[in-house]
Amino acid sequence: MIQTENLSKRYPGGHQALRNVSISIQEGEMVFLTGHSGAGKSTLMKLIGGIERSTSGSVAINGTKLSSLNRSALPYLRRNFGFVFQDHKLLIDRSVFHNVALPLLISGFSKSEITTRVRAALDKVGLLEKEALNPQTLSGGEQQRLCIARAVVNKPAILLADEPTGNLDPGYAADIVAMFRAFNRVGVTVVIATHDPAMIQGLGARVIELKQGELLA
Amino acid sequence: MNWFYLRFSAFSDSVVRLLKQPVTSILHILGMGIALSIPMGCYMLLDGADQFARKLNNTSQLNVFLAADSSEETIKIAEKQLTEIFDGDIAFIDQDEGLIELSKNSEFSGLVKNLDTNPIPHLFVLTPTNSDAKILTSIAQTIESWTFVEEVRFDAQWALKLESFIDLSKILIMLVVLLIGLGFVASIFTTIQLQITIRKDEIEVARLVGATGRFIRRPFLYYGFIQGLLGGLCAVIIIFIGIKYGLNAIQPMLEPLGFYIRSPNGVTLSAPVIFSVSLSLLGAWLSSSNHLKKIDY
Ligand SMILES: Nc1ncnc2c1ncn2[C@@H]1O[C@H](COP(=O)(O)OP(=O)(O)O)[C@@H](O)[C@H]1O
Ligand SMILES: [Mg+2]
C-alpha cells in the first residue's frame, strides 16, 4: 500500500534529513516509525503524505507514484490519508465541531452527512460533549484526540500520526495507542512516528527504525 | 446549524469578512468608485463636446468667393469643378443678388444706393452633407488654389482644433483608465494578501486535508468580486449624483450652444462595473495563486 524506494530528502540549506530509505507497508498493517529526535521520522511521514517533495527516490501509494501526479491531483490523494500532526494544527477561530468538519466540507459532503460523521468521530475519541467548545479550552490530551477525530472523520485508508503521544502523561498515551489499534482492527493502515520506546512495547507491531536519516536494518 | 453554513459557505463568509471591517471596506469601495467615476465623468463630458464639435462641422459652410468680374464662362467652369470635388449642397449667389441681400440690411442700404459699381463678388455657398472637418479643410485648400477663386472662407477651423483636442483627451483618458486598472489590481492584490495572512493557518490545514486550489481560492475570488462590484456600483452612483446635481446646473448654459451631455445609458453604466469586477477578480486571482504557489508541495 505504501512503498518508498531509495527515498532521500535534503532540505534547502543543505541538511540531509533522509538517505536512501526503502520501505514497504502492507494494507491493514500497523507500523511504528522510531528513532531519536532528528532521525527523519517527520520528514518520512511528510514525504509519504505528499506534504514535502523528495530530493530523489520515489513514494508510491497503491502503486501510484506521487511524482507522476500533477499538482491538481495531489489534493485528491491527500483525502486518502488521515494526518495527526505533531503540532496538532487545530484552528482556534472555530469550535471543536468545525475543526473536525473541515475535511468533510472540503470533500463536498452534505450538511446532514457532515453532522452525522463529525458526531461519530467525536464520539469515538470521547469529545462529543465538547463539540461546541473552542479547542484552546481543551487539555493537551483532548487536543490530541481532537486531532485524531479530524484525521479519521474522512474514513481514510491510511492514518499517519506523528508523535501522537508527544507531551502526554503515560496513562493518556496508552489510551491513544489503544484508539489507533481500534482503527487498525477495522482495516485502516496505521503508521505512527514516535521517539518513545515505551509506546511500542508489547504491541507486537512492526517497528521501522531510522538513524540519522538512514534505515536501521 | 444555520451558523454553520453562514460560516462556511465561501460567499457569505466573504461578505462577513467585508462587514467585519466596515470602515476599511467602505473607504476602499469609495476609493474605487471615485477613481473610476473621474475618467467616466470626463469621458461623458468629452463625448458631449464631441457631439458639439460634430454639429458645428455639420452646420459649417464653405464660402467660395470668385474673383471680381468673373465671366459667365468662369462661373460655369467653377460650378462644374465644385460639383466634382464636393459632396453636398452647392448654392450660387451672384453679385446682384448679393447686393440686394446687402441692401436689405438697413445699415448698409444707404451705402449701397450710392455705389456706381457692384463691389460684391460672386459667391458659392457649399453645405456639406456630412463631413469631417479634416476633409473639409483639404477641400477648401484645393478650391483656394484655383485661379478664378478669390478667397475661401471656412469658419470651422476652430471646430477642427476642438475635435483634435477631444481625440487627444480621449487617448489621455484611456491611459488614465489603464493606470487606474493597474491600481485596482494592485490594491485588490494587497487586500487579498492581507486576508490570506489572517487566514494562513486555515489555508494550511485545508491544504493538508485535501483542499483543491479552487476550494482555497474561492472565498478570495468572491471577496474580490464583491469588492469590485461594490466599487463599480459606487462609481455609477457618483456619476448619477454628478449628473443630477452638477450637470443639470450647467446644462441650461450649454444648451443654447447645442452642447448636450447625454444621459448615461446601460452600456455607459455597466462599463465601470464590468471593468471594476473583472480587474478585482484578476487581482484576487493573482494574489491567491501567488500564495498557493508559495505553500504548495
Ligand atoms: N523544514 C526543514 N528545513 C530544514 N531542515 C529541516 C526541516 N525539517 C526538518 N529538518 C531537519 O531534518 C532532520 C530530520 O528532521 P525530522 O524529520 O523532523 O526528524 P524527527 O521527526 O525524527 O525528529 C533534522 O535534523 C531537522 O533539523
Ligand atoms: Mg518529528
Coordinates of C-alpha atoms and ligand atoms in Angstrom, one line a residue:
Chain A
M1 CA 0.0 0.0 0.0
I2 CA 2.9 2.4 0.8
Q3 CA 6.2 1.9 -1.0
T4 CA 9.3 4.0 -0.9
E5 CA 12.3 3.4 -3.0
N6 CA 15.7 5.0 -2.3
L7 CA 14.0 8.0 -0.8
S8 CA 16.2 10.9 0.0
K9 CA 15.4 14.4 1.3
R10 CA 17.8 17.3 1.5
Y11 CA 16.2 20.4 2.9
P12 CA 17.1 23.8 1.4
G13 CA 20.1 24.8 3.5
G14 CA 21.8 21.5 2.9
H15 CA 20.6 19.3 5.7
Q16 CA 20.3 15.7 4.6
A17 CA 17.2 14.5 6.6
L18 CA 16.7 11.2 4.8
R19 CA 19.1 9.0 2.8
N20 CA 18.1 6.1 0.5
V21 CA 15.1 4.9 2.5
S22 CA 13.2 2.0 1.0
I23 CA 10.3 0.6 2.9
S24 CA 7.1 -1.2 2.1
I25 CA 4.0 -1.1 4.3
Q26 CA 1.1 -3.5 3.5
E27 CA -2.6 -2.7 3.5
G28 CA -4.1 -3.1 7.0
E29 CA -0.7 -3.0 8.8
M30 CA 0.2 -1.1 11.9
V31 CA 3.7 0.2 11.8
F32 CA 5.8 2.2 14.2
L33 CA 8.5 4.5 12.9
T34 CA 11.1 5.2 15.6
G35 CA 14.4 6.8 16.1
H36 CA 15.9 9.6 18.0
S37 CA 14.8 13.2 17.6
G38 CA 16.1 14.4 14.3
A39 CA 16.3 11.0 12.8
G40 CA 14.0 11.9 10.0
K41 CA 10.7 10.4 11.1
S42 CA 8.6 13.5 10.5
T43 CA 10.3 14.0 7.1
L44 CA 9.5 10.5 6.0
M45 CA 5.8 11.0 7.1
K46 CA 5.6 14.2 5.1
L47 CA 7.1 12.6 2.0
I48 CA 4.6 9.7 2.2
G49 CA 1.7 12.1 2.6
G50 CA 2.8 14.3 -0.2
I51 CA 3.4 17.3 2.0
E52 CA 7.0 17.6 1.1
R53 CA 8.7 16.7 -2.1
S54 CA 11.6 14.2 -2.1
T55 CA 15.0 15.2 -3.5
S56 CA 15.4 11.8 -5.1
G57 CA 13.8 8.4 -4.9
S58 CA 10.1 7.7 -5.1
V59 CA 7.0 7.2 -3.0
A60 CA 4.1 5.1 -4.3
I61 CA 0.7 4.8 -2.8
N62 CA -1.3 1.9 -4.1
G63 CA 1.1 1.6 -6.9
T64 CA 0.8 5.3 -8.0
K65 CA 4.0 7.3 -7.8
L66 CA 3.5 10.6 -6.2
S67 CA 6.0 12.2 -8.6
S68 CA 3.8 11.1 -11.5
L69 CA 0.8 13.0 -10.2
N70 CA 0.2 16.6 -11.3
R71 CA -0.4 19.4 -8.9
S72 CA -4.2 19.2 -9.2
A73 CA -4.4 15.5 -8.4
L74 CA -2.5 15.8 -5.1
P75 CA -5.4 17.1 -3.1
Y76 CA -7.5 14.1 -4.0
L77 CA -4.6 11.8 -3.0
R78 CA -4.4 13.5 0.4
R79 CA -8.0 12.7 1.0
N80 CA -7.0 9.0 1.4
F81 CA -4.9 10.0 4.3
G82 CA -5.7 11.0 7.8
F83 CA -2.9 13.1 9.4
V84 CA -2.3 13.5 13.1
F85 CA 0.2 16.3 13.1
Q86 CA 3.0 16.7 15.7
D87 CA 1.9 20.3 16.3
H88 CA -1.9 19.5 16.1
K89 CA -2.7 22.3 13.6
L90 CA -6.1 23.0 15.2
L91 CA -7.9 26.1 14.2
I92 CA -8.6 28.3 17.2
D93 CA -11.1 30.5 15.4
R94 CA -13.8 27.8 15.4
S95 CA -15.3 25.2 17.5
V96 CA -14.3 21.6 18.1
F97 CA -17.1 20.5 15.8
H98 CA -16.0 22.8 12.9
N99 CA -12.4 21.7 13.2
V100 CA -13.5 18.1 12.6
A101 CA -15.9 19.1 9.9
L102 CA -13.3 20.8 7.7
P103 CA -12.1 17.7 5.8
L104 CA -15.7 16.7 5.0
L105 CA -16.5 20.2 3.9
I106 CA -13.6 20.2 1.6
S107 CA -14.6 16.8 0.1
G108 CA -18.1 18.2 -0.5
F109 CA -20.2 16.2 1.8
S110 CA -23.8 17.3 2.5
K111 CA -24.7 19.1 5.7
S112 CA -26.5 16.2 7.2
E113 CA -23.7 13.7 6.3
I114 CA -21.2 16.1 7.9
T115 CA -23.2 16.3 11.1
T116 CA -23.5 12.6 11.4
R117 CA -19.9 11.8 10.6
V118 CA -18.5 14.6 12.8
R119 CA -20.5 13.4 15.8
A120 CA -19.5 9.8 15.2
A121 CA -15.8 10.8 15.0
L122 CA -16.1 12.9 18.2
D123 CA -17.8 10.1 19.9
K124 CA -15.0 7.7 19.1
V125 CA -12.4 9.9 20.7
G126 CA -14.7 10.8 23.7
L127 CA -15.2 14.5 22.8
L128 CA -18.9 14.5 21.8
E129 CA -20.0 16.6 24.7
K130 CA -17.3 19.2 23.9
E131 CA -18.2 19.8 20.3
A132 CA -19.2 23.5 20.9
L133 CA -16.1 24.4 22.8
N134 CA -13.1 26.2 21.4
P135 CA -10.0 23.9 21.0
Q136 CA -8.0 26.3 23.1
T137 CA -10.1 25.4 26.2
L138 CA -9.2 21.7 25.8
S139 CA -6.4 19.9 27.7
G140 CA -3.3 18.6 25.8
G141 CA -4.7 15.1 25.7
E142 CA -8.1 16.3 24.5
Q143 CA -6.5 18.4 21.8
Q144 CA -4.6 15.3 20.6
R145 CA -7.8 13.4 20.5
L146 CA -9.5 16.1 18.6
C147 CA -6.7 16.0 16.1
I148 CA -7.3 12.2 15.7
A149 CA -11.0 12.8 15.2
R150 CA -10.3 15.2 12.4
A151 CA -7.9 12.6 10.9
V152 CA -10.4 9.8 10.8
V153 CA -13.6 11.7 10.0
N154 CA -12.9 11.2 6.3
K155 CA -12.7 7.4 6.8
P156 CA -9.2 7.4 5.4
A157 CA -7.4 4.2 4.2
I158 CA -4.2 5.3 5.8
L159 CA -3.7 7.0 9.1
L160 CA -0.3 8.9 9.6
A161 CA 0.3 10.0 13.1
D162 CA 3.4 12.0 14.0
E163 CA 4.3 11.8 17.7
P164 CA 0.7 11.4 18.7
T165 CA 1.6 10.9 22.4
G166 CA 4.1 13.8 22.3
N167 CA 3.8 15.5 25.6
L168 CA 1.2 13.4 27.3
D169 CA 1.4 11.5 30.5
P170 CA 1.7 7.7 30.2
G171 CA -1.9 6.9 31.1
Y172 CA -3.1 9.2 28.3
A173 CA -0.6 7.8 25.9
A174 CA -1.8 4.3 26.4
D175 CA -5.4 5.4 25.7
I176 CA -4.3 6.9 22.4
V177 CA -2.4 3.9 21.3
A178 CA -5.5 1.8 22.1
M179 CA -7.5 4.1 19.9
F180 CA -5.1 3.6 16.9
R181 CA -5.3 -0.1 17.4
A182 CA -9.0 0.1 17.2
F183 CA -8.8 1.9 13.9
N184 CA -6.3 -0.6 12.7
R185 CA -8.6 -3.5 13.6
V186 CA -11.3 -2.2 11.2
G187 CA -8.8 -2.2 8.4
V188 CA -7.1 1.2 8.4
T189 CA -3.4 1.1 7.7
V190 CA -1.7 2.9 10.5
V191 CA 1.8 4.5 10.6
I192 CA 2.9 6.1 13.9
A193 CA 6.1 8.0 14.3
T194 CA 7.4 8.1 17.8
H195 CA 10.7 8.6 19.7
D196 CA 9.1 7.0 22.8
P197 CA 10.1 3.3 23.1
A198 CA 7.5 2.8 25.9
M199 CA 4.7 3.3 23.4
I200 CA 5.8 0.4 21.2
Q201 CA 6.3 -2.2 23.9
G202 CA 4.1 -5.2 24.0
L203 CA 2.0 -4.4 20.9
G204 CA 3.7 -6.8 18.6
A205 CA 3.5 -4.3 15.7
R206 CA 6.3 -3.9 13.2
V207 CA 8.9 -1.3 14.0
I208 CA 10.9 0.6 11.4
E209 CA 13.9 2.4 12.9
L210 CA 15.6 5.4 11.5
K211 CA 19.0 6.7 12.5
Q212 CA 20.3 10.0 11.1
G213 CA 18.1 9.7 8.1
E214 CA 19.0 6.1 7.3
L215 CA 17.1 2.9 7.8
L216 CA 18.4 0.6 10.5
A217 CA 18.0 -3.0 9.3
Chain B
M1 CA -27.0 24.9 12.4
N2 CA -27.6 27.9 10.2
W3 CA -24.5 29.5 11.6
F4 CA -22.6 26.5 10.3
Y5 CA -23.4 27.3 6.7
L6 CA -23.1 31.0 7.2
R7 CA -19.6 30.3 8.4
F8 CA -18.5 28.0 5.7
S9 CA -20.3 29.0 2.6
A10 CA -17.5 30.9 1.0
F11 CA -19.7 33.6 -0.4
S12 CA -21.4 34.7 2.8
D13 CA -18.1 34.2 4.5
S14 CA -16.6 36.9 2.2
V15 CA -19.5 39.2 2.9
V16 CA -19.0 38.7 6.6
R17 CA -15.3 39.5 6.3
L18 CA -16.1 42.7 4.4
L19 CA -18.6 43.6 7.1
K20 CA -16.1 42.9 9.8
Q21 CA -14.0 45.8 8.8
P22 CA -16.8 48.2 7.8
V23 CA -14.7 51.4 7.7
T24 CA -11.8 49.9 5.8
S25 CA -14.2 48.2 3.3
I26 CA -16.3 51.4 2.8
L27 CA -13.2 53.5 2.3
H28 CA -11.8 51.0 -0.1
I29 CA -15.0 50.8 -2.1
L30 CA -15.4 54.6 -2.1
G31 CA -11.8 54.9 -3.3
M32 CA -12.5 52.6 -6.2
G33 CA -15.7 54.4 -7.0
I34 CA -14.1 57.8 -7.1
A35 CA -11.1 56.6 -9.0
L36 CA -13.5 55.1 -11.7
S37 CA -16.0 57.9 -11.8
I38 CA -13.5 60.6 -12.6
P39 CA -12.4 59.2 -16.0
M40 CA -16.0 58.1 -16.6
G41 CA -17.3 61.6 -16.0
C42 CA -14.6 63.2 -18.1
Y43 CA -15.4 60.8 -20.9
M44 CA -19.0 61.7 -20.8
L45 CA -18.2 65.4 -20.9
L46 CA -15.8 64.9 -23.8
D47 CA -18.5 62.8 -25.5
G48 CA -20.8 65.8 -25.2
A49 CA -18.1 68.1 -26.6
D50 CA -17.5 65.7 -29.4
Q51 CA -21.2 65.8 -30.4
F52 CA -21.0 69.5 -30.2
A53 CA -17.9 69.7 -32.5
R54 CA -19.6 67.4 -35.0
K55 CA -22.7 69.5 -35.0
L56 CA -20.5 72.6 -35.6
N57 CA -18.9 70.9 -38.5
N58 CA -22.2 69.9 -40.0
T59 CA -23.7 73.3 -39.9
S60 CA -20.5 74.9 -41.1
Q61 CA -20.4 76.1 -44.7
L62 CA -17.7 76.9 -47.1
N63 CA -18.0 80.3 -48.7
V64 CA -16.2 80.4 -52.0
F65 CA -15.8 84.0 -53.4
L66 CA -14.9 84.2 -57.1
A67 CA -12.5 86.9 -58.4
A68 CA -14.2 90.2 -59.2
D69 CA -15.6 90.5 -62.8
S70 CA -15.6 86.8 -63.4
S71 CA -17.3 85.9 -66.7
E72 CA -20.4 83.7 -67.1
E73 CA -18.0 81.2 -68.6
T74 CA -15.8 81.1 -65.5
I75 CA -18.8 80.7 -63.2
K76 CA -19.9 77.7 -65.2
I77 CA -16.5 76.1 -65.0
A78 CA -16.3 76.9 -61.3
E79 CA -19.7 75.2 -60.7
K80 CA -18.6 72.2 -62.7
Q81 CA -15.4 71.8 -60.8
L82 CA -17.0 72.3 -57.5
T83 CA -19.6 69.5 -58.1
E84 CA -16.7 67.2 -59.0
I85 CA -14.8 67.6 -55.7
F86 CA -17.6 68.5 -53.3
D87 CA -20.3 66.3 -51.9
G88 CA -23.2 68.4 -50.7
D89 CA -25.4 71.3 -51.5
I90 CA -24.0 74.0 -53.7
A91 CA -25.8 77.3 -53.9
F92 CA -24.8 80.1 -56.2
I93 CA -25.4 83.7 -55.2
D94 CA -24.5 86.1 -58.0
Q95 CA -23.2 89.6 -57.3
D96 CA -26.5 91.3 -57.9
E97 CA -28.3 89.0 -55.6
G98 CA -25.6 89.6 -53.1
L99 CA -26.1 93.3 -53.4
I100 CA -29.8 93.1 -52.8
E101 CA -29.2 91.0 -49.8
L102 CA -26.8 93.6 -48.5
S103 CA -29.2 96.5 -49.1
K104 CA -31.8 94.7 -47.0
N105 CA -29.6 95.3 -44.1
S106 CA -30.7 98.9 -43.1
E107 CA -27.2 99.7 -42.0
F108 CA -25.9 99.3 -45.5
S109 CA -28.9 100.4 -47.5
G110 CA -27.8 104.0 -47.9
L111 CA -24.3 102.9 -48.8
V112 CA -25.4 100.5 -51.5
K113 CA -27.6 103.2 -53.2
N114 CA -24.6 105.4 -53.7
L115 CA -22.4 102.7 -55.4
D116 CA -21.6 103.0 -59.1
T117 CA -20.3 99.5 -59.5
N118 CA -21.1 96.4 -57.6
P119 CA -18.2 95.6 -55.2
I120 CA -19.6 92.3 -54.2
P121 CA -18.1 89.2 -55.8
H122 CA -20.0 86.1 -57.0
L123 CA -20.3 83.6 -54.2
F124 CA -20.8 79.8 -54.0
V125 CA -22.1 78.6 -50.6
L126 CA -21.2 74.9 -50.1
T127 CA -23.1 73.0 -47.4
P128 CA -21.5 69.6 -46.8
T129 CA -23.9 66.6 -46.4
N130 CA -21.8 65.1 -43.7
S131 CA -18.2 65.8 -43.5
D132 CA -15.3 65.6 -41.3
A133 CA -13.5 68.9 -40.5
K134 CA -10.3 67.5 -41.8
I135 CA -11.7 66.6 -45.2
L136 CA -13.4 70.0 -45.5
T137 CA -10.2 71.7 -44.8
S138 CA -8.4 69.9 -47.6
I139 CA -11.2 70.7 -50.0
A140 CA -11.1 74.3 -49.0
Q141 CA -7.4 74.4 -49.7
T142 CA -7.8 72.8 -53.2
I143 CA -10.6 75.3 -54.1
E144 CA -8.5 78.2 -52.9
S145 CA -5.7 77.2 -55.3
W146 CA -7.9 77.7 -58.4
T147 CA -7.0 80.9 -60.2
F148 CA -10.6 82.2 -60.5
V149 CA -11.2 81.9 -56.8
E150 CA -10.5 85.0 -54.7
E151 CA -11.0 83.5 -51.3
V152 CA -12.5 80.6 -49.4
R153 CA -13.9 81.3 -46.1
F154 CA -14.3 78.3 -43.8
D155 CA -15.4 79.0 -40.2
A156 CA -15.0 75.5 -38.8
Q157 CA -11.3 75.8 -38.3
W158 CA -11.6 76.0 -34.5
A159 CA -14.1 73.1 -34.5
L160 CA -11.3 71.1 -36.1
K161 CA -9.0 72.1 -33.4
L162 CA -11.6 71.2 -30.8
E163 CA -12.0 67.8 -32.4
S164 CA -8.3 67.0 -32.3
F165 CA -8.3 68.2 -28.7
I166 CA -11.1 65.8 -27.9
D167 CA -9.4 62.9 -29.7
L168 CA -6.2 63.6 -27.7
S169 CA -8.2 63.9 -24.4
K170 CA -9.8 60.5 -25.2
I171 CA -6.5 58.9 -25.5
L172 CA -5.3 60.5 -22.3
I173 CA -8.4 59.2 -20.5
M174 CA -7.7 55.7 -21.8
L175 CA -4.3 56.0 -20.3
V176 CA -5.7 57.2 -17.0
V177 CA -8.2 54.3 -17.1
L178 CA -5.3 51.9 -17.8
L179 CA -3.4 53.2 -14.8
I180 CA -6.5 53.0 -12.6
G181 CA -6.9 49.5 -13.8
L182 CA -3.4 48.6 -12.7
G183 CA -4.1 50.4 -9.4
F184 CA -7.2 48.3 -8.9
V185 CA -5.3 45.0 -9.5
A186 CA -2.5 46.1 -7.1
S187 CA -4.9 47.3 -4.4
I188 CA -7.1 44.1 -4.5
F189 CA -3.9 42.1 -4.6
T190 CA -2.7 43.6 -1.3
T191 CA -6.2 43.5 0.3
I192 CA -6.4 39.8 -0.5
Q193 CA -2.8 39.3 0.6
L194 CA -3.9 40.7 4.0
Q195 CA -6.9 38.4 4.1
I196 CA -4.7 35.4 3.3
T197 CA -2.3 36.4 6.1
I198 CA -5.2 36.5 8.5
R199 CA -6.4 33.1 7.3
K200 CA -3.0 31.5 6.9
D201 CA -3.5 28.6 9.4
E202 CA -6.9 27.8 7.9
I203 CA -5.5 27.6 4.4
E204 CA -2.6 25.5 5.5
V205 CA -4.8 23.0 7.3
A206 CA -7.3 23.0 4.5
R207 CA -4.5 22.2 2.0
L208 CA -3.2 19.4 4.2
V209 CA -6.5 17.7 4.4
G210 CA -7.0 17.8 0.7
A211 CA -8.4 21.1 -0.4
T212 CA -8.0 21.9 -4.0
G213 CA -6.6 25.2 -5.3
R214 CA -10.1 26.1 -6.3
F215 CA -11.5 25.5 -2.9
I216 CA -8.9 27.7 -1.3
R217 CA -9.2 30.4 -4.0
R218 CA -13.0 30.6 -3.9
P219 CA -13.5 32.8 -0.9
F220 CA -10.9 35.2 -2.1
L221 CA -12.4 35.4 -5.6
Y222 CA -15.8 36.1 -4.0
Y223 CA -14.2 38.7 -1.9
G224 CA -12.6 40.3 -5.0
F225 CA -15.8 40.0 -6.9
I226 CA -17.9 41.7 -4.2
Q227 CA -15.4 44.4 -3.7
G228 CA -15.2 45.1 -7.4
L229 CA -18.9 45.0 -7.8
L230 CA -19.5 47.5 -5.0
G231 CA -16.6 49.7 -6.3
G232 CA -18.2 49.8 -9.7
L233 CA -21.7 50.5 -8.4
C234 CA -20.2 53.2 -6.2
A235 CA -18.8 54.8 -9.4
V236 CA -22.2 54.6 -11.1
I237 CA -23.8 56.3 -8.1
I238 CA -21.2 59.0 -8.1
I239 CA -21.7 59.6 -11.8
F240 CA -25.5 59.7 -11.3
I241 CA -25.2 62.2 -8.5
G242 CA -22.7 64.2 -10.5
I243 CA -25.2 64.4 -13.4
K244 CA -28.2 65.2 -11.3
Y245 CA -26.7 68.0 -9.3
G246 CA -23.7 69.1 -11.2
L247 CA -24.5 68.8 -14.9
N248 CA -28.2 69.8 -14.6
A249 CA -27.0 73.0 -13.1
I250 CA -24.7 73.9 -16.1
Q251 CA -26.8 72.3 -18.8
P252 CA -29.0 75.4 -19.3
M253 CA -25.9 77.4 -20.0
L254 CA -24.6 74.9 -22.5
E255 CA -27.9 74.2 -24.3
P256 CA -28.0 77.3 -26.4
L257 CA -24.6 76.3 -27.8
G258 CA -26.0 73.0 -28.8
F259 CA -23.9 71.3 -26.2
Y260 CA -25.6 68.3 -24.7
I261 CA -24.3 65.9 -22.1
R262 CA -26.1 62.6 -22.9
S263 CA -27.6 60.8 -20.1
P264 CA -25.8 57.6 -19.3
N265 CA -27.3 54.5 -20.9
G266 CA -27.0 50.9 -19.9
V267 CA -23.7 50.5 -21.7
T268 CA -22.0 53.5 -20.2
L269 CA -23.2 52.4 -16.8
S270 CA -22.3 48.8 -17.0
A271 CA -18.8 49.6 -18.3
P272 CA -17.3 50.8 -14.9
V273 CA -19.0 47.8 -13.2
I274 CA -17.6 45.3 -15.6
F275 CA -14.2 47.0 -15.6
S276 CA -14.1 47.0 -11.8
V277 CA -15.3 43.5 -11.3
S278 CA -13.0 41.9 -13.8
L279 CA -9.9 43.7 -12.6
S280 CA -10.8 42.9 -9.0
L281 CA -11.2 39.3 -9.9
L282 CA -7.8 39.4 -11.6
G283 CA -6.2 40.9 -8.6
A284 CA -7.7 38.3 -6.3
W285 CA -6.8 35.5 -8.6
L286 CA -3.2 36.7 -8.8
S287 CA -3.0 37.1 -5.1
S288 CA -4.3 33.7 -4.2
S289 CA -2.3 32.0 -6.9
N290 CA 0.8 33.7 -5.5
H291 CA 0.1 32.3 -2.1
L292 CA -0.8 28.8 -3.3
K293 CA 2.5 28.7 -5.2
K294 CA 4.3 29.5 -2.0
I295 CA 2.7 26.8 0.1
D296 CA 2.5 24.2 -2.5
Y297 CA 4.2 20.8 -2.5
Ligands
LIG1 N1 11.8 22.3 7.1 C1 13.1 22.0 7.4 N2 14.1 22.7 7.0 C2 15.4 22.4 7.3 N3 15.7 21.3 8.0 C3 14.7 20.5 8.5 C4 13.3 20.8 8.2 N4 12.6 19.9 8.8 C5 13.4 19.1 9.4 N5 14.7 19.4 9.2 C6 15.9 18.7 9.7 O1 15.9 17.4 9.2 C7 16.2 16.5 10.2 C8 15.2 15.5 10.4 O2 14.1 16.1 11.0 P1 12.7 15.4 11.3 O3 12.3 14.7 10.1 O4 11.8 16.4 11.9 O5 13.2 14.4 12.4 P2 12.3 13.7 13.6 O6 10.9 13.9 13.3 O7 12.8 12.3 13.5 O8 12.7 14.3 14.9 C9 16.5 17.3 11.5 O9 17.9 17.5 11.6 C10 15.9 18.6 11.2 O10 16.6 19.7 11.8
MG2 MG 9.3 14.8 14.3

